[in-house]
């Protein structure tokens, strides 16, 4: 990362390491002003799962990529609703360790980013993809966008949710490097729809600051 004053800004991926499910939930959906982690989890999770299921063609024959899956909160819902197969990818080892026990389905697998890249080299492809509250946090958003693009079959759909400002964990706190995630996604894919989280499932601030994009891989 870039220099910050006299100190080098160092990426801190350990910000996403947790000890248990409760800690994981608090990292995945932070307790923003005016709401708690539990409230966000209970309201936002079914809304997002329903919105995804209504916009992506998902069924028992579908293989879906969940990039930045955490413990699998959306994967669990989509498997229950649509019977799809989900491949989760997450940089956090502790989240990956917790995810199988949370999802509890043979139709769910979870990989590290390193394994994901190796599987892409072997020709692994998916029918659709989701990435929620993730690209805003990663060290190299261009690389992550390119990997998701590569994983999708031609005309496959990607459903993403990100805040307008980047929020990258570092030794100097959560920093914004100025990278425009929304524009980068719209450039790499064909944007078919964009909409916002309704205030009924989040806070007024988050509703204004976050964007859901439905994107199609050209082909």
PDB file of C-alpha atoms in Angstrom:
ATOM      1  CA  UNK A   1       0.000   0.000   0.000  1.00  0.00           C
ATOM      2  CA  UNK A   2       1.032   3.657  -0.292  1.00  0.00           C
ATOM      3  CA  UNK A   3       2.961   5.776   2.181  1.00  0.00           C
ATOM      4  CA  UNK A   4       0.985   7.538   4.918  1.00  0.00           C
ATOM      5  CA  UNK A   5       2.937  10.439   6.432  1.00  0.00           C
ATOM      6  CA  UNK A   6       6.167   8.962   7.817  1.00  0.00           C
ATOM      7  CA  UNK A   7       4.693   5.512   8.332  1.00  0.00           C
ATOM      8  CA  UNK A   8       4.117   2.909   5.648  1.00  0.00           C
ATOM      9  CA  UNK A   9       0.507   1.807   5.407  1.00  0.00           C
ATOM     10  CA  UNK A  10       0.555  -1.989   5.777  1.00  0.00           C
ATOM     11  CA  UNK A  11      -2.382  -4.208   4.837  1.00  0.00           C
ATOM     12  CA  UNK A  12      -3.744  -6.144   7.843  1.00  0.00           C
ATOM     13  CA  UNK A  13      -5.740  -9.187   6.671  1.00  0.00           C
ATOM     14  CA  UNK A  14      -5.800 -10.466  10.264  1.00  0.00           C
ATOM     15  CA  UNK A  15      -8.659  -7.989  10.813  1.00  0.00           C
ATOM     16  CA  UNK A  16     -10.895 -10.721   9.391  1.00  0.00           C
ATOM     17  CA  UNK A  17      -9.670 -13.540  11.634  1.00  0.00           C
ATOM     18  CA  UNK A  18     -12.116 -14.597  14.352  1.00  0.00           C
ATOM     19  CA  UNK A  19     -12.425 -17.045  17.225  1.00  0.00           C
ATOM     20  CA  UNK A  20     -16.062 -18.102  16.884  1.00  0.00           C
ATOM     21  CA  UNK A  21     -19.370 -17.613  15.053  1.00  0.00           C
ATOM     22  CA  UNK A  22     -20.378 -14.570  17.093  1.00  0.00           C
ATOM     23  CA  UNK A  23     -17.135 -12.778  16.322  1.00  0.00           C
ATOM     24  CA  UNK A  24     -17.521 -13.736  12.679  1.00  0.00           C
ATOM     25  CA  UNK A  25     -20.990 -12.201  12.518  1.00  0.00           C
ATOM     26  CA  UNK A  26     -19.682  -8.977  14.072  1.00  0.00           C
ATOM     27  CA  UNK A  27     -17.014  -8.728  11.366  1.00  0.00           C
ATOM     28  CA  UNK A  28     -19.306  -9.680   8.472  1.00  0.00           C
ATOM     29  CA  UNK A  29     -22.050  -7.192   9.413  1.00  0.00           C
ATOM     30  CA  UNK A  30     -20.663  -4.547  11.712  1.00  0.00           C
ATOM     31  CA  UNK A  31     -22.808  -2.804  14.305  1.00  0.00           C
ATOM     32  CA  UNK A  32     -23.316   0.517  12.533  1.00  0.00           C
ATOM     33  CA  UNK A  33     -24.776   3.550  14.269  1.00  0.00           C
ATOM     34  CA  UNK A  34     -28.484   2.955  14.806  1.00  0.00           C
ATOM     35  CA  UNK A  35     -28.381  -0.816  14.500  1.00  0.00           C
ATOM     36  CA  UNK A  36     -26.693  -3.920  15.902  1.00  0.00           C
ATOM     37  CA  UNK A  37     -24.988  -6.872  14.263  1.00  0.00           C
ATOM     38  CA  UNK A  38     -27.924  -9.132  15.175  1.00  0.00           C
ATOM     39  CA  UNK A  39     -30.463  -6.699  13.719  1.00  0.00           C
ATOM     40  CA  UNK A  40     -28.516  -6.366  10.487  1.00  0.00           C
ATOM     41  CA  UNK A  41     -28.043 -10.125  10.231  1.00  0.00           C
ATOM     42  CA  UNK A  42     -31.738 -10.859  10.767  1.00  0.00           C
ATOM     43  CA  UNK A  43     -32.996  -8.231   8.311  1.00  0.00           C
ATOM     44  CA  UNK A  44     -30.289  -8.010   5.676  1.00  0.00           C
ATOM     45  CA  UNK A  45     -29.625 -11.718   5.198  1.00  0.00           C
ATOM     46  CA  UNK A  46     -33.094 -12.784   3.989  1.00  0.00           C
ATOM     47  CA  UNK A  47     -33.412  -9.642   1.879  1.00  0.00           C
ATOM     48  CA  UNK A  48     -30.131 -10.261   0.050  1.00  0.00           C
ATOM     49  CA  UNK A  49     -30.787 -13.979  -0.413  1.00  0.00           C
ATOM     50  CA  UNK A  50     -34.226 -13.226  -1.842  1.00  0.00           C
ATOM     51  CA  UNK A  51     -32.934 -10.442  -4.080  1.00  0.00           C
ATOM     52  CA  UNK A  52     -30.148 -12.661  -5.419  1.00  0.00           C
ATOM     53  CA  UNK A  53     -32.523 -15.586  -6.013  1.00  0.00           C
ATOM     54  CA  UNK A  54     -34.898 -13.266  -7.861  1.00  0.00           C
ATOM     55  CA  UNK A  55     -32.216 -11.865 -10.187  1.00  0.00           C
ATOM     56  CA  UNK A  56     -29.885 -14.799 -10.874  1.00  0.00           C
ATOM     57  CA  UNK A  57     -31.082 -18.030 -12.507  1.00  0.00           C
ATOM     58  CA  UNK A  58     -30.303 -20.414  -9.658  1.00  0.00           C
ATOM     59  CA  UNK A  59     -31.364 -24.039  -9.337  1.00  0.00           C
ATOM     60  CA  UNK A  60     -30.065 -27.483  -8.381  1.00  0.00           C
ATOM     61  CA  UNK A  61     -27.820 -27.614 -11.458  1.00  0.00           C
ATOM     62  CA  UNK A  62     -26.265 -24.190 -10.770  1.00  0.00           C
ATOM     63  CA  UNK A  63     -22.752 -23.751  -9.414  1.00  0.00           C
ATOM     64  CA  UNK A  64     -22.426 -20.371  -7.726  1.00  0.00           C
ATOM     65  CA  UNK A  65     -19.259 -18.604  -6.600  1.00  0.00           C
ATOM     66  CA  UNK A  66     -19.481 -16.710  -3.300  1.00  0.00           C
ATOM     67  CA  UNK A  67     -16.333 -14.588  -3.238  1.00  0.00           C
ATOM     68  CA  UNK A  68     -15.681 -13.421   0.319  1.00  0.00           C
ATOM     69  CA  UNK A  69     -18.197 -15.900   1.710  1.00  0.00           C
ATOM     70  CA  UNK A  70     -17.263 -15.468   5.377  1.00  0.00           C
ATOM     71  CA  UNK A  71     -18.984 -18.250   7.308  1.00  0.00           C
ATOM     72  CA  UNK A  72     -21.458 -18.763   4.458  1.00  0.00           C
ATOM     73  CA  UNK A  73     -24.462 -16.732   5.621  1.00  0.00           C
ATOM     74  CA  UNK A  74     -25.813 -16.168   2.072  1.00  0.00           C
ATOM     75  CA  UNK A  75     -24.675 -19.539   0.757  1.00  0.00           C
ATOM     76  CA  UNK A  76     -26.689 -21.255   3.488  1.00  0.00           C
ATOM     77  CA  UNK A  77     -29.859 -19.384   2.498  1.00  0.00           C
ATOM     78  CA  UNK A  78     -29.456 -19.931  -1.254  1.00  0.00           C
ATOM     79  CA  UNK A  79     -28.780 -23.647  -0.858  1.00  0.00           C
ATOM     80  CA  UNK A  80     -31.896 -23.959   1.323  1.00  0.00           C
ATOM     81  CA  UNK A  81     -34.050 -21.973  -1.115  1.00  0.00           C
ATOM     82  CA  UNK A  82     -32.744 -23.178  -4.484  1.00  0.00           C
ATOM     83  CA  UNK A  83     -30.686 -26.305  -3.879  1.00  0.00           C
ATOM     84  CA  UNK A  84     -27.710 -24.867  -5.764  1.00  0.00           C
ATOM     85  CA  UNK A  85     -24.066 -25.766  -5.293  1.00  0.00           C
ATOM     86  CA  UNK A  86     -21.931 -22.995  -3.788  1.00  0.00           C
ATOM     87  CA  UNK A  87     -18.160 -22.633  -3.847  1.00  0.00           C
ATOM     88  CA  UNK A  88     -17.145 -20.142  -1.189  1.00  0.00           C
ATOM     89  CA  UNK A  89     -13.830 -18.314  -1.300  1.00  0.00           C
ATOM     90  CA  UNK A  90     -12.454 -16.368   1.653  1.00  0.00           C
ATOM     91  CA  UNK A  91      -9.055 -15.036   2.689  1.00  0.00           C
ATOM     92  CA  UNK A  92      -9.754 -15.643   6.388  1.00  0.00           C
ATOM     93  CA  UNK A  93      -8.648 -19.093   7.518  1.00  0.00           C
ATOM     94  CA  UNK A  94     -10.801 -18.946  10.635  1.00  0.00           C
ATOM     95  CA  UNK A  95     -13.888 -17.993   8.617  1.00  0.00           C
ATOM     96  CA  UNK A  96     -13.181 -20.898   6.259  1.00  0.00           C
ATOM     97  CA  UNK A  97     -12.839 -23.250   9.227  1.00  0.00           C
ATOM     98  CA  UNK A  98     -16.197 -22.130  10.647  1.00  0.00           C
ATOM     99  CA  UNK A  99     -18.135 -22.064   7.371  1.00  0.00           C
ATOM    100  CA  UNK A 100     -18.807 -25.808   6.834  1.00  0.00           C
ATOM    101  CA  UNK A 101     -20.281 -26.137  10.326  1.00  0.00           C
ATOM    102  CA  UNK A 102     -22.468 -23.080   9.800  1.00  0.00           C
ATOM    103  CA  UNK A 103     -23.779 -23.978   6.331  1.00  0.00           C
ATOM    104  CA  UNK A 104     -24.118 -27.721   7.052  1.00  0.00           C
ATOM    105  CA  UNK A 105     -24.593 -28.828   3.469  1.00  0.00           C
ATOM    106  CA  UNK A 106     -22.782 -31.212   1.150  1.00  0.00           C
ATOM    107  CA  UNK A 107     -23.553 -28.696  -1.597  1.00  0.00           C
ATOM    108  CA  UNK A 108     -21.115 -26.199  -0.073  1.00  0.00           C
ATOM    109  CA  UNK A 109     -17.327 -26.113  -0.328  1.00  0.00           C
ATOM    110  CA  UNK A 110     -14.939 -23.389   0.759  1.00  0.00           C
ATOM    111  CA  UNK A 111     -11.505 -22.542  -0.664  1.00  0.00           C
ATOM    112  CA  UNK A 112      -8.720 -20.104   0.060  1.00  0.00           C
ATOM    113  CA  UNK A 113      -7.986 -17.505  -2.648  1.00  0.00           C
ATOM    114  CA  UNK A 114      -4.819 -19.457  -3.476  1.00  0.00           C
ATOM    115  CA  UNK A 115      -6.747 -22.684  -4.104  1.00  0.00           C
ATOM    116  CA  UNK A 116      -9.333 -20.723  -6.103  1.00  0.00           C
ATOM    117  CA  UNK A 117      -6.623 -19.388  -8.432  1.00  0.00           C
ATOM    118  CA  UNK A 118      -5.175 -22.878  -8.889  1.00  0.00           C
ATOM    119  CA  UNK A 119      -8.624 -24.236  -9.743  1.00  0.00           C
ATOM    120  CA  UNK A 120      -9.087 -21.469 -12.318  1.00  0.00           C
ATOM    121  CA  UNK A 121      -5.835 -22.595 -13.933  1.00  0.00           C
ATOM    122  CA  UNK A 122      -7.387 -26.060 -14.208  1.00  0.00           C
ATOM    123  CA  UNK A 123     -10.454 -24.683 -15.970  1.00  0.00           C
ATOM    124  CA  UNK A 124     -12.885 -24.254 -13.060  1.00  0.00           C
ATOM    125  CA  UNK A 125     -15.855 -22.077 -14.058  1.00  0.00           C
ATOM    126  CA  UNK A 126     -19.180 -21.115 -12.451  1.00  0.00           C
ATOM    127  CA  UNK A 127     -22.655 -20.230 -13.684  1.00  0.00           C
ATOM    128  CA  UNK A 128     -23.021 -17.163 -11.465  1.00  0.00           C
ATOM    129  CA  UNK A 129     -21.260 -15.278  -8.699  1.00  0.00           C
ATOM    130  CA  UNK A 130     -21.949 -13.098  -5.684  1.00  0.00           C
ATOM    131  CA  UNK A 131     -19.638 -10.860  -3.649  1.00  0.00           C
ATOM    132  CA  UNK A 132     -21.141  -8.915  -0.761  1.00  0.00           C
ATOM    133  CA  UNK A 133     -19.345  -6.239   1.279  1.00  0.00           C
ATOM    134  CA  UNK A 134     -16.012  -7.649   0.037  1.00  0.00           C
ATOM    135  CA  UNK A 135     -14.329  -5.799  -2.847  1.00  0.00           C
ATOM    136  CA  UNK A 136     -14.434  -2.594  -0.805  1.00  0.00           C
ATOM    137  CA  UNK A 137     -12.017  -4.275   1.653  1.00  0.00           C
ATOM    138  CA  UNK A 138      -9.517  -6.263  -0.443  1.00  0.00           C
ATOM    139  CA  UNK A 139      -5.929  -5.161  -0.998  1.00  0.00           C
ATOM    140  CA  UNK A 140      -6.005  -5.529  -4.801  1.00  0.00           C
ATOM    141  CA  UNK A 141      -9.546  -4.915  -6.108  1.00  0.00           C
ATOM    142  CA  UNK A 142      -8.463  -5.019  -9.765  1.00  0.00           C
ATOM    143  CA  UNK A 143      -7.110  -8.537  -9.293  1.00  0.00           C
ATOM    144  CA  UNK A 144     -10.223  -9.751  -7.472  1.00  0.00           C
ATOM    145  CA  UNK A 145     -12.508  -8.331 -10.164  1.00  0.00           C
ATOM    146  CA  UNK A 146     -10.395 -10.003 -12.854  1.00  0.00           C
ATOM    147  CA  UNK A 147     -10.503 -13.360 -11.046  1.00  0.00           C
ATOM    148  CA  UNK A 148     -14.279 -13.280 -10.676  1.00  0.00           C
ATOM    149  CA  UNK A 149     -14.586 -12.282 -14.339  1.00  0.00           C
ATOM    150  CA  UNK A 150     -12.390 -15.228 -15.300  1.00  0.00           C
ATOM    151  CA  UNK A 151     -14.389 -17.653 -13.152  1.00  0.00           C
ATOM    152  CA  UNK A 152     -17.718 -16.792 -14.769  1.00  0.00           C
ATOM    153  CA  UNK A 153     -18.892 -18.583 -17.860  1.00  0.00           C
ATOM    154  CA  UNK A 154     -19.788 -16.284 -20.797  1.00  0.00           C
ATOM    155  CA  UNK A 155     -22.991 -14.347 -20.030  1.00  0.00           C
ATOM    156  CA  UNK A 156     -22.797 -15.390 -16.372  1.00  0.00           C
ATOM    157  CA  UNK A 157     -24.148 -12.902 -13.826  1.00  0.00           C
ATOM    158  CA  UNK A 158     -22.361 -11.315 -10.879  1.00  0.00           C
ATOM    159  CA  UNK A 159     -24.297  -9.759  -7.976  1.00  0.00           C
ATOM    160  CA  UNK A 160     -22.190  -7.396  -5.877  1.00  0.00           C
ATOM    161  CA  UNK A 161     -22.759  -5.098  -2.915  1.00  0.00           C
ATOM    162  CA  UNK A 162     -20.156  -2.519  -1.903  1.00  0.00           C
ATOM    163  CA  UNK A 163     -19.930   0.814  -0.150  1.00  0.00           C
ATOM    164  CA  UNK A 164     -18.930   3.839  -2.180  1.00  0.00           C
ATOM    165  CA  UNK A 165     -15.732   4.384  -0.186  1.00  0.00           C
ATOM    166  CA  UNK A 166     -13.023   1.772   0.134  1.00  0.00           C
ATOM    167  CA  UNK A 167     -12.370   0.574   3.685  1.00  0.00           C
ATOM    168  CA  UNK A 168      -9.109  -1.391   3.761  1.00  0.00           C
ATOM    169  CA  UNK A 169      -7.736  -2.766   7.063  1.00  0.00           C
ATOM    170  CA  UNK A 170      -4.234  -1.506   7.821  1.00  0.00           C
ATOM    171  CA  UNK A 171      -1.801  -0.751  10.616  1.00  0.00           C
ATOM    172  CA  UNK A 172      -3.248   2.767  10.544  1.00  0.00           C
ATOM    173  CA  UNK A 173      -6.874   1.725  10.819  1.00  0.00           C
ATOM    174  CA  UNK A 174      -9.403   1.387   8.005  1.00  0.00           C
ATOM    175  CA  UNK A 175      -8.208   3.446   5.054  1.00  0.00           C
ATOM    176  CA  UNK A 176      -9.716   4.638   1.775  1.00  0.00           C
ATOM    177  CA  UNK A 177      -7.236   4.419  -1.104  1.00  0.00           C
ATOM    178  CA  UNK A 178      -9.629   6.216  -3.459  1.00  0.00           C
ATOM    179  CA  UNK A 179     -10.194   3.259  -5.804  1.00  0.00           C
ATOM    180  CA  UNK A 180     -13.662   3.440  -7.394  1.00  0.00           C
ATOM    181  CA  UNK A 181     -15.049  -0.092  -7.026  1.00  0.00           C
ATOM    182  CA  UNK A 182     -18.412   0.713  -8.607  1.00  0.00           C
ATOM    183  CA  UNK A 183     -16.863   2.119 -11.801  1.00  0.00           C
ATOM    184  CA  UNK A 184     -14.277  -0.659 -12.032  1.00  0.00           C
ATOM    185  CA  UNK A 185     -17.006  -3.308 -11.892  1.00  0.00           C
ATOM    186  CA  UNK A 186     -19.138  -1.489 -14.461  1.00  0.00           C
ATOM    187  CA  UNK A 187     -16.107  -1.324 -16.764  1.00  0.00           C
ATOM    188  CA  UNK A 188     -15.098  -4.986 -16.424  1.00  0.00           C
ATOM    189  CA  UNK A 189     -18.656  -6.261 -16.885  1.00  0.00           C
ATOM    190  CA  UNK A 190     -21.860  -5.145 -18.544  1.00  0.00           C
ATOM    191  CA  UNK A 191     -23.951  -3.491 -15.849  1.00  0.00           C
ATOM    192  CA  UNK A 192     -27.559  -4.626 -16.203  1.00  0.00           C
ATOM    193  CA  UNK A 193     -29.009  -3.104 -13.054  1.00  0.00           C
ATOM    194  CA  UNK A 194     -28.062  -1.100  -9.982  1.00  0.00           C
ATOM    195  CA  UNK A 195     -30.134  -0.489  -6.888  1.00  0.00           C
ATOM    196  CA  UNK A 196     -29.691   0.264  -3.209  1.00  0.00           C
ATOM    197  CA  UNK A 197     -30.409  -1.587  -0.003  1.00  0.00           C
ATOM    198  CA  UNK A 198     -33.816  -0.468   1.278  1.00  0.00           C
ATOM    199  CA  UNK A 199     -33.730   1.446   4.537  1.00  0.00           C
ATOM    200  CA  UNK A 200     -36.111  -1.152   5.978  1.00  0.00           C
ATOM    201  CA  UNK A 201     -33.249  -3.691   6.163  1.00  0.00           C
ATOM    202  CA  UNK A 202     -30.369  -1.375   7.052  1.00  0.00           C
ATOM    203  CA  UNK A 203     -29.647   2.156   8.253  1.00  0.00           C
ATOM    204  CA  UNK A 204     -30.370   5.324   6.299  1.00  0.00           C
ATOM    205  CA  UNK A 205     -26.628   5.995   6.006  1.00  0.00           C
ATOM    206  CA  UNK A 206     -25.789   2.540   4.677  1.00  0.00           C
ATOM    207  CA  UNK A 207     -28.701   2.679   2.250  1.00  0.00           C
ATOM    208  CA  UNK A 208     -27.227   5.847   0.726  1.00  0.00           C
ATOM    209  CA  UNK A 209     -23.582   4.750   0.786  1.00  0.00           C
ATOM    210  CA  UNK A 210     -23.934   1.212  -0.613  1.00  0.00           C
ATOM    211  CA  UNK A 211     -24.765  -0.009  -4.098  1.00  0.00           C
ATOM    212  CA  UNK A 212     -25.960  -3.350  -5.433  1.00  0.00           C
ATOM    213  CA  UNK A 213     -24.821  -4.008  -8.995  1.00  0.00           C
ATOM    214  CA  UNK A 214     -26.043  -6.792 -11.276  1.00  0.00           C
ATOM    215  CA  UNK A 215     -23.346  -7.395 -13.868  1.00  0.00           C
ATOM    216  CA  UNK A 216     -23.001  -9.743 -16.834  1.00  0.00           C
ATOM    217  CA  UNK A 217     -19.797 -11.207 -18.170  1.00  0.00           C
ATOM    218  CA  UNK A 218     -19.683 -10.457 -21.898  1.00  0.00           C
ATOM    219  CA  UNK A 219     -19.654 -13.446 -24.179  1.00  0.00           C
TER     220      UNK A 219
END
